[in-house]
Amino acid sequence: VPVITIGVGSRTTMHLDIVASLLTSVVAAKMAEVELKDVPTGKDLPAGSPMTPTSEGKTLGRNDPHEAGFSAAASPTAEPSAKAGEGSLGLLNPNSAKMPQASAMKRTDPQQNGGEAFVNRDGTVAEAPRMKKIQFADQKQEFSKRPSKIGRRSLSRSISQSSTDSYSSAASYTDSSDDETSPRDKQQKNSKGNGDFCIKNIKQADFGRREIEIAEQEMPALMALRKRAQGEKPLAGAKVVGCTHITAQTAVLMETLSALGAQCRWAACNIYSTQNEVAAALAEGGFSVFAWKGESEDDFWWCIDRCVNVEGWQPNMILDDGGDLTHWIYKKYPNMFKKIKGIVEESVTGVHRLYQLSKAGKLCVPAMNVNDSVTKQKFDNLYCCRESILDGLKRTTDVMFGGKQVVVCGYGEVGKGCCAALKAMGSIVYVTEIDPICALQACMDGFRLVKLNEVIRQVDIVITCTGNKNVVVREYLDRMKNGCIVCNMGHSNTEIDVASLRTPELTWERVRSQVDHVIWPDGKRIVLLAEGRLLNLSCSTVPTFVLSITATTQALALIELYNAPEGRYKQDVYLLPKKMDEYVASLHLPTFDAHLTELSDEQAKYLGLNKNGPFKPNYYR
């Protein structure tokens, strides 16, 4: 390719490599004193200038990236430049096919004042109108400076507001209201005049209804159960009080229970996971719902009490997630257990509490352990968390996972899902574990097993999913690197010692919804998500299809306990029969157009199984 040399002034030489093609022309300019300039169009152009509108009405110049032919670095301190008319530029192959029009290029000479020139297509130089140079007011601001305290607060408010408008679906519609009045201070009624609920805003009901309708499409088993059992009404007479996450998926479960004959009153098991629009849709549909996103601790217990303590209505079934509802009834209204037929619990924390009550001889009704059912452990805990851990982290921090060092505390089903997702994204994953069997699984899956204190100084992300308490204590928080992200994927907020961070020497900054910077006196900060509560349901959403499996299991457990003849279940904790686990799984197979193989009589006899199942023993997990 020819090299064309242009002299500009007495001290500057520019070498341009020009490559011509049928459609495009690229000219690379490398000169500190050359800069591109937007040019006027139409009547403002100098006479004879080739920079005129095309037949499509589009002006070719710098503002058209497909036609621009020059790239140069501009000096922000350069003065107006040399006079026009020095030097010329000839295009390669001027007789070739039609060429794109060249961009205008301003030439400057710091040794002289005035003069702007544009290189025309034929190589001549024309003088262009003088144009004022734009100076930004904050051009000299140093980006390394920290904003003032007031500026930080203003920036935090700005980020927080924008994030609630554009981030998680669980937060985007529920935090955008400017109404700071507590729902407890409002008098709200639905369109039928019923006011037995307490939510953020009943006016969001229409949007919540659309969310529920979308969720129904991804919950085939629950919808099939509703259709099959609706005529029989197996829950007729049941009065179910529930305390779970109030999301669109939970709404489908509640409406299914209602279709099967049950009356329902509901509160939230997490102060951040409620979808306000869904709660509004449920209230509009006649459900007694007491929940809103961002409850205080006092609000949390008040909502549970409003569900339980109501004149003329007493529950006979409990559906719990975490054990808080069961704990409240035991503490405040123990006589209610005389009429309660059973408890269905779906979290490891709640199940642990039930086993403690049973061991102490204080469990006075049968309880169904849904958390340890196969359909909950192998689907909700594993596959749900495998997808939602990335979703929650991305929505809150925009972190890139590739190359990040992550420690996952606990290698149960939740931990397995988190580790698999992070490893697939290119993260370096460490695992902590107390159980030798789970620890060996982690090693066989390619993860390095460590103690938390061995890696706490170097990791970028800390994730807890043990169901235990004080997994990450203040000692570890003090030793974390600047910018370390700390979050929890277990049900309870006890895994991270958040209370130890609420001390005078530490500063808390809310930067966006569910994201806090905790700042040490030396300037180090950690990023705490959802104040240590469940990340995926507090900061994002979870896959609806997986929740269909869990919700169907819960519904069947309620039906089983409610209709069981007296004496079948004693005052103890039970696992869901494997036959029901398999039934739940079979209801979801048609979604994948899956076809089960059937045993022959000879094969069934050989294995000692019934042709129709169950195919696994009750102890199988």
Coordinates of C-alpha atoms in Angstrom, one line a residue:
V1 CA 0.0 0.0 0.0
P2 CA 1.5 3.4 -0.9
V3 CA 2.5 5.7 1.8
I4 CA 1.6 9.4 1.3
T5 CA 3.4 12.0 3.3
I6 CA 1.8 15.3 4.1
G7 CA 3.7 18.3 5.6
V8 CA 1.7 20.3 8.1
G9 CA 3.7 23.3 9.4
S10 CA 7.4 23.0 9.6
R11 CA 7.6 20.4 12.4
T12 CA 4.9 17.9 11.8
T13 CA 4.8 15.0 9.4
M14 CA 1.9 12.6 9.0
H15 CA 1.9 9.2 7.4
L16 CA -1.4 7.9 6.2
D17 CA -2.0 4.3 5.0
I18 CA -5.0 4.4 2.6
V19 CA -6.8 1.2 1.7
A20 CA -9.4 1.5 -1.1
S21 CA -12.1 -1.0 -1.8
L22 CA -15.3 -1.1 -3.7
L23 CA -17.4 0.1 -0.8
T24 CA -15.2 1.5 2.0
S25 CA -12.1 3.6 2.4
V26 CA -10.1 3.5 5.6
V27 CA -7.4 6.1 6.4
A28 CA -5.4 5.6 9.6
A29 CA -3.8 8.8 10.8
K30 CA -1.4 8.9 13.7
M31 CA -0.5 12.4 14.8
A32 CA -0.8 14.0 18.2
E33 CA -1.9 17.3 16.6
V34 CA -4.7 15.9 14.5
E35 CA -8.3 15.7 15.7
L36 CA -11.6 15.0 14.2
K37 CA -14.3 17.6 14.2
D38 CA -18.0 17.4 13.6
V39 CA -19.0 19.4 10.6
P40 CA -22.2 21.3 9.8
T41 CA -24.4 20.1 7.1
G42 CA -26.5 21.7 4.3
K43 CA -26.3 25.4 3.7
D44 CA -23.6 25.8 6.4
L45 CA -21.0 23.9 4.4
P46 CA -18.4 25.8 2.5
A47 CA -18.9 26.2 -1.2
G48 CA -17.8 23.3 -3.3
S49 CA -17.5 21.0 -0.3
P50 CA -18.2 17.3 -1.0
M51 CA -19.7 16.9 2.4
T52 CA -23.3 17.1 1.2
P53 CA -26.3 15.0 1.9
T54 CA -26.7 11.8 0.0
S55 CA -29.7 10.8 -1.9
E56 CA -31.1 9.2 1.2
G57 CA -30.8 12.5 3.0
K58 CA -27.9 11.2 5.2
T59 CA -24.8 13.4 5.6
L60 CA -21.6 11.5 5.4
G61 CA -19.1 12.5 8.0
R62 CA -17.8 11.6 11.4
N63 CA -21.3 11.0 12.8
D64 CA -21.7 8.1 10.4
P65 CA -19.3 5.4 11.7
H66 CA -19.8 3.3 8.6
E67 CA -18.5 6.0 6.3
A68 CA -16.0 7.7 8.6
G69 CA -12.5 7.3 7.1
F70 CA -10.2 8.7 9.7
S71 CA -9.2 7.9 13.3
A72 CA -7.1 10.3 15.3
A73 CA -6.2 11.2 18.9
A74 CA -7.1 14.7 19.9
S75 CA -5.2 16.9 22.3
P76 CA -7.6 18.4 24.8
T77 CA -5.3 21.4 25.3
A78 CA -4.5 22.2 21.7
E79 CA -5.1 25.8 20.5
P80 CA -6.8 26.8 17.3
S81 CA -4.5 25.7 14.4
A82 CA -2.7 26.7 11.3
K83 CA -4.0 28.4 8.2
A84 CA -5.7 26.4 5.6
G85 CA -4.2 25.4 2.3
E86 CA -1.0 23.7 3.3
G87 CA -0.4 20.4 1.7
S88 CA -2.7 18.2 -0.3
L89 CA -4.0 14.6 -0.3
G90 CA -4.6 12.5 -3.4
L91 CA -6.9 9.4 -3.2
L92 CA -5.7 6.0 -4.3
N93 CA -7.1 4.9 -7.7
P94 CA -9.2 8.0 -8.4
N95 CA -10.7 6.3 -11.4
S96 CA -11.9 3.3 -9.6
A97 CA -15.6 2.5 -8.7
K98 CA -17.6 4.9 -6.7
M99 CA -15.9 5.7 -3.4
P100 CA -17.5 6.6 -0.1
Q101 CA -17.2 10.3 0.7
A102 CA -14.3 11.0 3.1
S103 CA -14.8 12.4 6.6
A104 CA -13.7 15.9 7.3
M105 CA -10.4 16.2 9.0
K106 CA -9.2 19.3 10.8
R107 CA -5.5 20.1 10.7
T108 CA -3.9 22.2 13.4
D109 CA -0.5 23.8 13.9
P110 CA 0.2 24.8 17.4
Q111 CA 2.7 27.4 16.1
Q112 CA 0.1 29.5 14.4
N113 CA -3.3 30.9 15.3
G114 CA -6.6 30.3 13.5
G115 CA -7.3 28.4 10.3
E116 CA -9.3 25.2 10.0
A117 CA -9.0 23.2 6.9
F118 CA -11.0 20.2 5.4
V119 CA -9.5 17.8 2.9
N120 CA -11.9 17.4 0.0
R121 CA -12.3 14.3 -2.2
D122 CA -10.2 15.7 -5.0
G123 CA -7.3 16.4 -2.7
T124 CA -7.8 20.2 -2.4
V125 CA -8.1 21.9 0.9
A126 CA -11.0 24.2 1.7
E127 CA -11.5 26.5 4.6
A128 CA -14.2 25.6 7.0
P129 CA -16.3 27.8 9.2
R130 CA -14.8 28.5 12.6
M131 CA -16.3 26.3 15.3
K132 CA -16.2 26.8 19.0
K133 CA -14.4 24.2 21.0
I134 CA -16.5 22.6 23.7
Q135 CA -15.1 22.7 27.2
F136 CA -16.7 20.5 29.9
A137 CA -17.2 22.2 33.2
D138 CA -15.7 19.4 35.0
Q139 CA -12.9 18.6 32.5
K140 CA -10.2 19.2 35.0
Q141 CA -11.8 17.1 37.8
E142 CA -9.6 14.4 39.1
F143 CA -11.4 11.1 38.9
S144 CA -9.2 9.6 41.7
K145 CA -10.8 12.0 44.2
R146 CA -13.3 10.5 46.5
P147 CA -16.7 12.3 46.5
S148 CA -17.6 14.2 49.6
K149 CA -19.8 12.6 52.3
I150 CA -22.8 14.5 50.9
G151 CA -21.9 13.5 47.4
R152 CA -21.6 9.8 48.4
R153 CA -25.1 9.9 49.9
S154 CA -26.5 11.6 46.9
L155 CA -24.8 9.1 44.6
S156 CA -26.0 6.2 46.7
R157 CA -29.6 7.5 46.5
S158 CA -29.3 7.9 42.8
I159 CA -27.9 4.4 42.2
S160 CA -30.4 2.9 44.6
Q161 CA -33.3 4.6 42.8
S162 CA -32.2 3.6 39.3
S163 CA -31.5 0.0 40.4
T164 CA -35.0 -0.5 41.7
D165 CA -36.3 0.6 38.4
S166 CA -34.0 -1.7 36.3
Y167 CA -32.9 -4.6 38.4
S168 CA -34.6 -7.7 39.8
S169 CA -38.2 -8.4 39.0
A170 CA -38.7 -9.0 42.7
A171 CA -37.7 -5.4 43.4
S172 CA -38.4 -3.5 40.2
Y173 CA -42.1 -2.9 40.9
T174 CA -42.2 -3.2 44.6
D175 CA -39.7 -0.5 45.6
S176 CA -40.5 2.1 43.0
S177 CA -43.3 3.7 45.0
D178 CA -42.5 7.0 46.7
D179 CA -45.1 6.3 49.3
E180 CA -43.2 5.7 52.6
T181 CA -46.3 5.1 54.7
S182 CA -46.3 1.8 56.5
P183 CA -49.0 -0.6 55.2
R184 CA -50.0 -1.1 58.8
D185 CA -51.1 2.6 58.8
K186 CA -53.2 2.3 55.7
Q187 CA -56.9 1.3 55.3
Q188 CA -57.2 -0.6 52.1
K189 CA -60.0 -2.6 50.5
N190 CA -60.3 -4.7 47.4
S191 CA -62.9 -4.1 44.7
K192 CA -65.4 -6.3 46.7
G193 CA -65.0 -4.2 49.8
N194 CA -62.9 -6.8 51.7
G195 CA -60.1 -5.3 53.9
D196 CA -58.8 -8.4 55.7
F197 CA -55.3 -8.1 54.4
C198 CA -52.2 -5.8 54.8
I199 CA -50.1 -5.2 51.7
K200 CA -48.1 -2.4 50.1
N201 CA -50.6 -1.3 47.4
I202 CA -53.8 -2.9 46.2
K203 CA -53.6 -0.9 43.0
Q204 CA -50.8 -3.2 41.8
A205 CA -53.3 -6.1 41.6
D206 CA -53.7 -6.2 37.8
F207 CA -49.9 -6.4 37.2
G208 CA -49.6 -9.1 39.9
R209 CA -52.4 -11.1 38.1
R210 CA -50.3 -11.1 34.9
E211 CA -47.3 -12.4 36.9
I212 CA -49.4 -15.2 38.3
E213 CA -50.7 -16.2 34.9
I214 CA -47.1 -16.3 33.5
A215 CA -46.1 -18.6 36.4
E216 CA -49.0 -20.9 35.8
Q217 CA -47.5 -21.8 32.4
E218 CA -44.3 -23.1 34.0
M219 CA -46.0 -25.0 36.8
P220 CA -47.6 -27.9 34.9
A221 CA -47.8 -30.4 37.7
L222 CA -49.6 -28.0 40.1
M223 CA -52.1 -27.1 37.4
A224 CA -52.6 -30.7 36.6
L225 CA -53.3 -31.5 40.2
R226 CA -55.7 -28.6 40.4
K227 CA -57.6 -29.9 37.4
R228 CA -57.6 -33.6 38.5
A229 CA -58.6 -33.0 42.1
Q230 CA -60.8 -29.9 41.8
G231 CA -64.0 -32.0 41.6
E232 CA -63.1 -34.1 44.6
K233 CA -62.2 -31.2 46.9
P234 CA -59.7 -33.2 49.0
L235 CA -59.1 -30.1 51.2
A236 CA -62.7 -29.2 51.8
G237 CA -62.9 -27.8 55.4
A238 CA -59.1 -27.3 55.7
K239 CA -58.0 -24.0 57.1
V240 CA -54.4 -23.5 56.1
V241 CA -52.2 -20.9 57.6
G242 CA -49.0 -20.4 55.7
C243 CA -45.7 -18.6 56.1
T244 CA -43.6 -18.8 52.9
H245 CA -42.1 -16.6 50.3
I246 CA -44.9 -14.7 48.7
T247 CA -44.1 -14.8 45.0
A248 CA -46.1 -15.6 41.8
Q249 CA -45.2 -19.3 42.2
T250 CA -46.6 -19.3 45.8
A251 CA -49.7 -17.6 44.5
V252 CA -50.3 -20.5 42.1
L253 CA -50.0 -22.9 45.1
M254 CA -52.4 -20.8 47.2
E255 CA -55.0 -20.7 44.4
T256 CA -54.6 -24.4 43.9
L257 CA -55.2 -25.1 47.6
S258 CA -58.3 -22.9 47.4
A259 CA -59.5 -24.7 44.3
L260 CA -59.1 -28.0 46.3
G261 CA -61.4 -26.6 49.0
A262 CA -59.0 -25.0 51.5
Q263 CA -59.3 -21.6 53.2
C264 CA -55.9 -19.8 53.4
R265 CA -54.3 -17.0 55.4
W266 CA -50.7 -16.1 54.5
A267 CA -47.7 -14.2 55.8
A268 CA -44.1 -14.0 54.4
C269 CA -41.2 -16.0 55.8
N270 CA -38.7 -13.4 54.5
I271 CA -38.8 -9.6 54.9
Y272 CA -37.3 -9.0 51.5
S273 CA -38.8 -11.7 49.2
T274 CA -42.4 -10.6 48.9
Q275 CA -43.5 -9.5 45.4
N276 CA -45.8 -6.6 46.3
E277 CA -47.8 -6.8 43.0
V278 CA -48.4 -10.5 43.6
A279 CA -49.6 -9.9 47.2
A280 CA -52.0 -7.3 45.8
A281 CA -53.4 -9.7 43.3
L282 CA -54.0 -12.3 46.0
A283 CA -55.7 -9.7 48.2
E284 CA -57.8 -8.7 45.3
G285 CA -58.7 -12.3 44.8
G286 CA -60.0 -12.6 48.4
F287 CA -57.0 -14.1 50.1
S288 CA -56.0 -12.8 53.5
V289 CA -52.4 -11.8 52.9
F290 CA -50.2 -9.9 55.3
A291 CA -46.8 -9.1 53.8
W292 CA -44.9 -6.5 51.9
K293 CA -41.3 -6.2 50.7
G294 CA -39.0 -4.5 53.2
E295 CA -40.8 -5.3 56.4
S296 CA -39.1 -4.6 59.7
E297 CA -38.6 -7.3 62.3
D298 CA -41.6 -6.0 64.2
D299 CA -43.7 -6.0 61.0
F300 CA -42.6 -9.6 60.3
W301 CA -44.0 -10.9 63.6
W302 CA -47.1 -8.6 63.4
C303 CA -48.0 -10.1 60.0
I304 CA -47.7 -13.6 61.3
D305 CA -49.9 -12.8 64.3
R306 CA -52.5 -11.3 62.1
C307 CA -52.7 -14.5 60.1
V308 CA -53.1 -16.6 63.3
N309 CA -55.0 -14.5 65.7
V310 CA -58.3 -13.8 64.0
E311 CA -61.8 -13.9 65.5
G312 CA -64.0 -16.7 64.3
W313 CA -61.2 -18.5 62.4
Q314 CA -58.8 -21.1 63.6
P315 CA -56.3 -23.0 61.5
N316 CA -56.2 -26.8 61.3
M317 CA -53.1 -27.1 59.0
I318 CA -49.8 -25.3 58.9
L319 CA -47.6 -24.8 55.9
D320 CA -44.3 -23.4 57.0
D321 CA -41.0 -22.4 55.5
G322 CA -38.3 -21.8 58.2
G323 CA -40.4 -22.7 61.3
D324 CA -41.2 -19.2 62.3
L325 CA -45.0 -19.7 62.1
T326 CA -44.8 -22.9 64.1
H327 CA -42.6 -21.2 66.7
W328 CA -45.0 -18.3 67.0
I329 CA -48.1 -20.6 67.6
Y330 CA -46.2 -22.6 70.1
K331 CA -45.1 -19.5 71.9
K332 CA -48.3 -17.4 71.8
Y333 CA -51.2 -19.8 71.1
P334 CA -50.3 -23.3 72.2
N335 CA -54.0 -24.3 72.6
M336 CA -54.5 -24.1 68.8
F337 CA -52.6 -27.3 68.4
K338 CA -55.6 -29.2 69.8
K339 CA -57.3 -28.6 66.4
I340 CA -54.3 -28.7 64.1
K341 CA -53.9 -31.9 62.2
G342 CA -50.4 -31.5 60.9
I343 CA -47.5 -29.3 59.9
V344 CA -45.8 -29.3 56.5
E345 CA -42.2 -27.8 56.6
E346 CA -40.0 -27.3 53.6
S347 CA -36.7 -25.8 54.8
V348 CA -33.7 -27.3 56.5
T349 CA -34.0 -24.7 59.3
G350 CA -37.6 -25.5 60.0
V351 CA -37.1 -29.2 59.9
H352 CA -34.2 -28.9 62.3
R353 CA -36.6 -27.1 64.7
L354 CA -39.2 -29.8 64.3
Y355 CA -36.7 -32.6 65.1
Q356 CA -35.7 -30.6 68.2
L357 CA -39.3 -30.4 69.4
S358 CA -39.8 -34.1 68.7
K359 CA -36.7 -35.1 70.6
A360 CA -37.8 -33.0 73.5
G361 CA -41.3 -34.5 73.4
K362 CA -42.9 -31.1 72.7
L363 CA -44.2 -31.9 69.2
C364 CA -47.9 -32.4 69.6
V365 CA -49.0 -33.0 66.0
P366 CA -47.6 -35.0 63.0
A367 CA -45.2 -33.1 60.8
M368 CA -44.1 -33.8 57.2
N369 CA -40.5 -33.1 56.3
V370 CA -40.7 -31.9 52.7
N371 CA -37.2 -30.5 52.7
D372 CA -35.7 -34.0 52.7
S373 CA -38.0 -35.4 50.1
V374 CA -36.2 -36.4 46.9
T375 CA -38.2 -33.9 44.8
K376 CA -37.1 -31.0 47.0
Q377 CA -33.5 -32.0 47.6
K378 CA -32.6 -33.0 44.1
F379 CA -34.5 -30.4 42.2
D380 CA -35.3 -27.3 44.2
N381 CA -32.1 -27.3 46.3
L382 CA -29.8 -28.3 43.5
Y383 CA -31.1 -27.1 40.1
C384 CA -32.8 -24.0 41.5
C385 CA -29.7 -22.7 43.2
R386 CA -27.5 -23.7 40.3
E387 CA -29.3 -21.0 38.2
S388 CA -30.4 -18.5 40.8
I389 CA -27.0 -17.9 42.5
L390 CA -25.7 -16.3 39.3
D391 CA -28.9 -14.4 38.8
G392 CA -28.8 -12.9 42.3
L393 CA -25.1 -11.9 42.1
K394 CA -25.4 -10.4 38.7
R395 CA -28.5 -8.3 39.5
T396 CA -27.0 -6.9 42.6
T397 CA -23.3 -6.4 41.8
D398 CA -22.8 -6.9 38.0
V399 CA -19.8 -9.0 38.9
M400 CA -17.9 -10.9 36.3
F401 CA -17.3 -14.5 37.5
G402 CA -14.4 -15.5 35.3
G403 CA -11.2 -15.8 37.3
K404 CA -12.9 -14.8 40.6
Q405 CA -11.9 -16.8 43.7
V406 CA -15.0 -18.0 45.5
V407 CA -15.5 -19.9 48.7
V408 CA -18.8 -21.8 49.2
C409 CA -19.5 -22.8 52.7
G410 CA -21.3 -26.2 52.7
Y411 CA -21.5 -28.8 50.0
G412 CA -25.0 -30.1 50.4
E413 CA -27.5 -29.9 47.5
V414 CA -27.5 -26.1 47.6
G415 CA -23.8 -25.9 47.8
K416 CA -23.4 -28.4 44.9
G417 CA -25.7 -26.2 42.7
C418 CA -23.8 -23.0 43.5
C419 CA -20.4 -24.6 42.9
A420 CA -21.4 -26.1 39.6
A421 CA -22.7 -22.8 38.3
L422 CA -19.6 -20.8 39.4
K423 CA -17.2 -23.4 38.1
A424 CA -18.9 -23.3 34.7
M425 CA -18.5 -19.5 34.6
G426 CA -14.7 -19.8 35.1
S427 CA -14.5 -19.1 38.8
I428 CA -11.9 -20.7 41.1
V429 CA -14.1 -22.4 43.7
Y430 CA -13.1 -23.5 47.2
V431 CA -15.4 -25.5 49.5
T432 CA -15.7 -25.8 53.3
E433 CA -17.5 -28.7 54.8
I434 CA -17.9 -30.6 58.1
D435 CA -19.3 -33.9 56.7
P436 CA -16.6 -36.2 55.3
I437 CA -19.0 -37.7 52.8
C438 CA -19.9 -34.3 51.3
A439 CA -16.3 -33.3 51.6
L440 CA -15.2 -36.3 49.5
Q441 CA -17.9 -35.5 46.9
A442 CA -16.5 -31.9 46.6
C443 CA -13.0 -33.3 46.1
M444 CA -14.2 -35.8 43.5
D445 CA -16.0 -33.0 41.7
G446 CA -12.8 -31.1 41.4
F447 CA -13.1 -28.5 44.2
R448 CA -10.4 -27.8 46.7
L449 CA -11.5 -28.5 50.3
V450 CA -10.3 -25.8 52.7
K451 CA -10.9 -24.2 56.1
L452 CA -12.4 -20.8 55.8
N453 CA -9.5 -19.1 57.6
E454 CA -7.1 -20.4 55.0
V455 CA -8.6 -18.5 52.1
I456 CA -10.6 -15.7 53.7
R457 CA -7.9 -13.0 52.9
Q458 CA -7.8 -13.9 49.1
V459 CA -11.3 -14.7 48.0
D460 CA -13.5 -12.3 46.1
I461 CA -16.9 -13.8 47.0
V462 CA -18.1 -15.7 50.1
I463 CA -21.3 -17.7 49.9
T464 CA -22.9 -19.5 52.8
C465 CA -25.3 -22.4 52.4
T466 CA -25.0 -24.6 55.5
G467 CA -28.2 -23.9 57.4
N468 CA -26.0 -23.3 60.5
K469 CA -25.3 -20.2 62.5
N470 CA -22.1 -18.0 62.8
V471 CA -20.4 -19.6 59.8
V472 CA -18.9 -16.2 58.9
V473 CA -18.1 -14.3 62.1
R474 CA -16.6 -10.9 62.7
E475 CA -13.1 -12.2 62.8
Y476 CA -13.4 -13.4 59.2
L477 CA -15.2 -10.2 58.1
D478 CA -12.3 -8.2 59.4
R479 CA -9.8 -10.2 57.4
M480 CA -11.6 -10.0 54.1
K481 CA -10.1 -8.2 51.2
N482 CA -11.4 -4.8 50.0
G483 CA -14.5 -5.3 47.8
C484 CA -15.2 -8.9 48.9
I485 CA -18.9 -9.8 48.2
V486 CA -20.6 -11.7 51.1
C487 CA -23.9 -13.4 50.7
N488 CA -26.1 -16.2 52.0
M489 CA -27.9 -19.0 50.1
G490 CA -29.3 -20.7 53.2
H491 CA -32.8 -20.1 54.5
S492 CA -31.9 -18.3 57.7
N493 CA -30.0 -15.1 58.2
T494 CA -27.9 -16.6 61.0
E495 CA -25.1 -17.9 58.9
I496 CA -23.4 -14.4 58.6
D497 CA -22.9 -12.5 61.8
V498 CA -24.4 -9.3 60.5
A499 CA -25.2 -8.1 64.0
S500 CA -21.4 -7.8 64.7
L501 CA -21.2 -5.3 61.8
R502 CA -23.6 -2.8 63.4
T503 CA -21.0 -1.0 65.5
P504 CA -20.1 2.7 65.7
E505 CA -16.7 2.3 64.0
L506 CA -18.2 0.8 60.8
T507 CA -20.1 2.8 58.2
W508 CA -23.0 1.4 56.3
E509 CA -23.8 2.7 52.8
R510 CA -26.9 1.5 50.8
V511 CA -25.8 1.7 47.2
R512 CA -28.8 0.0 45.6
S513 CA -31.7 -2.2 46.7
Q514 CA -30.4 -5.0 48.9
V515 CA -26.8 -4.0 48.5
D516 CA -24.8 -2.4 51.4
H517 CA -21.2 -1.3 51.6
V518 CA -19.8 -1.9 55.1
I519 CA -16.8 0.4 55.4
W520 CA -14.0 0.0 57.9
P521 CA -12.1 2.9 59.4
D522 CA -9.1 2.3 57.1
G523 CA -11.3 2.6 54.0
K524 CA -11.7 -1.1 53.4
R525 CA -15.2 -2.1 52.4
I526 CA -17.1 -5.3 51.9
V527 CA -20.3 -5.7 49.8
L528 CA -23.1 -7.3 51.9
L529 CA -26.1 -8.6 50.0
A530 CA -29.7 -8.7 51.4
E531 CA -28.2 -8.1 54.9
G532 CA -27.3 -11.8 55.1
R533 CA -30.7 -13.1 54.1
L534 CA -31.5 -15.5 51.3
L535 CA -29.9 -14.1 48.2
N536 CA -31.9 -15.5 45.4
L537 CA -35.4 -14.8 46.6
S538 CA -34.4 -11.4 48.2
C539 CA -32.4 -10.1 45.2
S540 CA -33.7 -11.9 42.2
T541 CA -36.1 -14.7 41.4
V542 CA -35.9 -18.4 41.0
P543 CA -36.9 -20.7 38.2
T544 CA -40.7 -21.3 38.2
F545 CA -40.5 -24.8 36.9
V546 CA -38.4 -26.0 39.8
L547 CA -40.8 -24.4 42.3
S548 CA -43.6 -26.3 40.6
I549 CA -42.0 -29.5 41.8
T550 CA -41.7 -28.2 45.4
A551 CA -45.2 -26.6 45.5
T552 CA -46.8 -29.8 44.2
T553 CA -45.0 -31.8 46.9
Q554 CA -46.3 -29.4 49.5
A555 CA -49.8 -29.7 48.2
L556 CA -49.7 -33.5 48.3
A557 CA -48.3 -33.4 51.8
L558 CA -51.1 -31.2 53.0
I559 CA -53.7 -33.5 51.4
E560 CA -52.0 -36.6 52.9
L561 CA -51.9 -35.2 56.5
Y562 CA -55.4 -33.7 56.3
N563 CA -57.1 -36.9 55.0
A564 CA -55.0 -39.5 56.9
P565 CA -57.1 -41.6 59.2
E566 CA -56.5 -41.2 62.9
G567 CA -53.5 -43.2 64.1
R568 CA -51.6 -43.3 60.7
Y569 CA -49.3 -40.5 61.8
K570 CA -48.2 -40.0 65.3
Q571 CA -46.6 -36.9 66.9
D572 CA -43.4 -37.2 65.0
V573 CA -41.6 -36.0 61.9
Y574 CA -42.2 -38.0 58.7
L575 CA -40.8 -38.1 55.2
L576 CA -43.1 -37.9 52.2
P577 CA -43.7 -41.5 50.9
K578 CA -41.6 -42.3 47.9
K579 CA -44.8 -43.1 45.9
M580 CA -45.7 -39.4 46.2
D581 CA -42.3 -38.3 45.2
E582 CA -42.5 -40.4 42.1
Y583 CA -46.0 -39.1 41.3
V584 CA -44.8 -35.5 41.5
A585 CA -41.9 -36.3 39.2
S586 CA -44.2 -38.1 36.7
L587 CA -46.5 -35.1 36.5
H588 CA -43.6 -33.0 35.1
L589 CA -42.3 -35.4 32.5
P590 CA -44.8 -34.5 29.8
T591 CA -43.3 -31.1 29.6
F592 CA -40.2 -32.6 28.1
D593 CA -42.1 -35.0 25.9
A594 CA -40.4 -37.7 28.0
H595 CA -41.4 -41.4 27.8
L596 CA -40.9 -43.8 30.7
T597 CA -39.8 -47.3 30.1
E598 CA -42.1 -49.9 31.8
L599 CA -40.9 -53.0 33.6
S600 CA -42.1 -56.4 32.3
D601 CA -43.7 -58.8 34.8
E602 CA -40.6 -60.9 34.7
Q603 CA -38.3 -57.8 35.3
A604 CA -40.5 -56.6 38.2
K605 CA -40.4 -60.0 39.8
Y606 CA -36.6 -60.2 39.4
L607 CA -36.2 -56.8 41.1
G608 CA -38.9 -57.5 43.7
L609 CA -40.7 -54.3 42.7
N610 CA -44.2 -53.4 41.8
K611 CA -44.5 -52.4 38.1
N612 CA -46.0 -49.1 39.1
G613 CA -43.5 -48.3 41.9
P614 CA -42.3 -47.1 44.2
F615 CA -38.9 -47.8 42.7
K616 CA -36.8 -46.6 45.6
P617 CA -36.9 -47.4 49.4
N618 CA -38.2 -44.7 51.8
Y619 CA -34.7 -44.0 53.1
Y620 CA -33.4 -43.1 49.6
R621 CA -32.4 -39.4 49.3

